[in-house]
Amino acid sequence: MKTINDFNFENKKALIRVDFNVPLNESSEVTDDTRIQAAKPTIIKILEDGGSAVLMSHLGRPKGVQEEFSLRHIVAEVSDVLGVQVKFVANCIGAEAEAAVANLNPGEVLLLENLRFYTEETKGDVAFAKQLSALGDIYVNDAFGTAHRAHASTTIIAQFFTDKKCFGSLLAKEIESIDKVLASGEKPITAVLGGSKVSSKITIIESILDKVDHLIIGGGMTYTFVKAQGGTVGNSICEDDYQEMALDILKKAKAKGVQIHLPVDVLGADDFSNDANTQVLPVNAIPEGWEGLDAGPESIKNFHNVILDSKTILWNGPLGVFEMETFAKGTIALGHSIAEATEKGAFSLVGGGDSVAAVKQFGFGDKVSYVSTGGGAMLESLEGKVLPGIEAINN
Ligand code: AMP
């Protein structure tokens, strides 16, 4: 795996694909700079080598050129984070962009306009990628969030740099972390899969059965598994079409020697609301009019024991409807368990959408080994897919 550490950028112009798809408020101010902070180490290393950085990113989903999606809005924030006055050019290809790059001196940073002002970007247009490639000597991909897309700036462009291409430190860390879980993880390896639906996680579950010793299944997925085994789930979220598949997963897990842990009790509610009446119920005997919205105390204890015995932990998806305080206890307890195991030396990776939000919301971000920055890209990695953006650098 080639990274920025394999290059000296002195007097070189690095063309860096970053993920600056940051949230903006109504006054077009950046409300969360996590993604800019995440790209900082790569940019700083290049500047410290004596190189210059040409940054390219998308922002939102513009339809053609739309001022509200201009990356101009984030120049001040990027300058603040980097401690360098960032230059901006109102195009990402063509004479204007090429002139701005030609005028760039070592130690300077140039931000190009939103790549998605051109539909060629998401189409993976080769001619557009070639035009982009004229804007740097070395191509650096540091955008994990878009690594699962074969877009012009994330994948197609790499062919124009033969051996002058590499991963930025953020993307390298993402790859290493996934590898530490799925390829070289110390046993016992435990995956916790929560979230709402079996249908959206089925490919991950199937792929992960070959990698892990323990699989904890929680959240809304629980009830499809419970009903398939003859339990009564009341009004809990349940995908009847997936009952066969759930039984098949249990069978496959048994054959592969993977221990599956499902909740044994749940926090039931008589309404999908924070103020609902609640009671702890056995997972397989939820009466009509009640639904399971969080893991119960016995389940939390069981999961804690499995997690504390693990040396490698992957967490994707909450154990309950954590957005409502009443049903956040299971997810918070799981965060505590993973934090404790990590402190004792386990490697823990949190990735994919809502579990990342939960980890941040409840303050576990710095108590786990790594929190992934890419939702869809992480999910596709867990499904066992080779991401096009990663393959393009490795080829
Ligand atoms: P996902 O995007 O599939 O990871 O699902 C995340 C969502 O699952 C969160 O918004 C949770 O509120 C929801 N969720 C977790 N547990 C349950 C449950 N028991 N019933 C309904 N929704 C749930």
XYZ file of N, CA and C and ligand atoms in Angstrom, residues 194-197 200-201 219-220 223 237 272 292-294 317-323 354, ligand 1:
89
model
N -26.152 -3.833 14.698
C -27.467 -3.375 15.145
C -28.132 -2.637 14.005
N -28.990 -1.691 14.359
C -29.696 -0.940 13.319
C -31.087 -1.474 13.136
N -31.737 -1.022 12.074
C -33.165 -1.293 11.998
C -33.510 -2.572 11.247
N -32.845 -2.837 10.115
C -33.377 -3.889 9.241
C -32.365 -4.960 8.867
N -31.090 -4.575 5.075
C -29.985 -3.688 4.700
C -28.635 -4.196 5.215
N -28.654 -5.203 6.095
C -27.387 -5.680 6.670
C -27.047 -7.106 6.247
N -30.716 -4.355 18.004
C -31.561 -3.363 17.334
C -32.806 -4.000 16.744
N -33.346 -3.360 15.719
C -34.589 -3.814 15.104
C -34.444 -5.162 14.398
N -35.899 -8.843 15.901
C -37.253 -9.418 15.916
C -37.522 -10.341 14.735
N -40.578 -4.025 15.038
C -40.193 -3.993 13.624
C -39.744 -5.403 13.226
N -44.216 4.249 19.850
C -42.890 4.621 19.346
C -42.638 6.071 19.748
N -40.449 -3.874 20.973
C -39.116 -3.797 21.575
C -38.332 -2.657 20.954
N -37.887 -1.713 21.784
C -37.157 -0.564 21.231
C -35.737 -0.435 21.772
N -35.353 -1.334 22.673
C -33.975 -1.303 23.173
C -33.647 -2.672 23.770
N -24.062 -0.108 13.924
C -25.505 -0.046 14.161
C -25.875 -0.060 15.637
N -26.817 0.804 16.039
C -27.220 0.921 17.447
C -28.050 -0.272 17.926
N -28.075 -0.463 19.241
C -28.835 -1.585 19.833
C -30.290 -1.238 20.076
N -30.620 0.035 19.935
C -32.006 0.455 20.142
C -32.249 1.781 19.459
N -33.420 2.340 19.691
C -33.752 3.633 19.088
C -33.084 4.719 19.937
N -31.771 4.849 19.744
C -30.955 5.692 20.634
C -31.267 7.177 20.498
N -31.958 7.545 19.399
C -32.320 8.951 19.216
C -33.277 9.403 20.324
N -25.112 5.225 11.731
C -25.701 5.594 13.013
C -24.859 5.250 14.238
P -29.398 1.424 10.384
O -29.376 2.655 9.532
O -29.937 0.217 9.701
O -28.077 1.173 11.068
O -30.468 1.696 11.509
C -30.317 2.678 12.480
C -31.653 2.962 13.062
O -32.169 1.791 13.641
C -31.633 3.999 14.140
O -32.264 5.140 13.659
C -32.425 3.357 15.267
O -33.375 4.219 15.822
C -33.115 2.194 14.596
N -33.452 1.110 15.527
C -32.641 0.494 16.373
N -33.314 -0.410 17.129
C -34.589 -0.354 16.733
C -35.787 -1.030 17.134
N -35.778 -1.950 18.099
N -36.924 -0.704 16.523
C -36.935 0.224 15.544
N -35.852 0.893 15.115
C -34.690 0.611 15.700
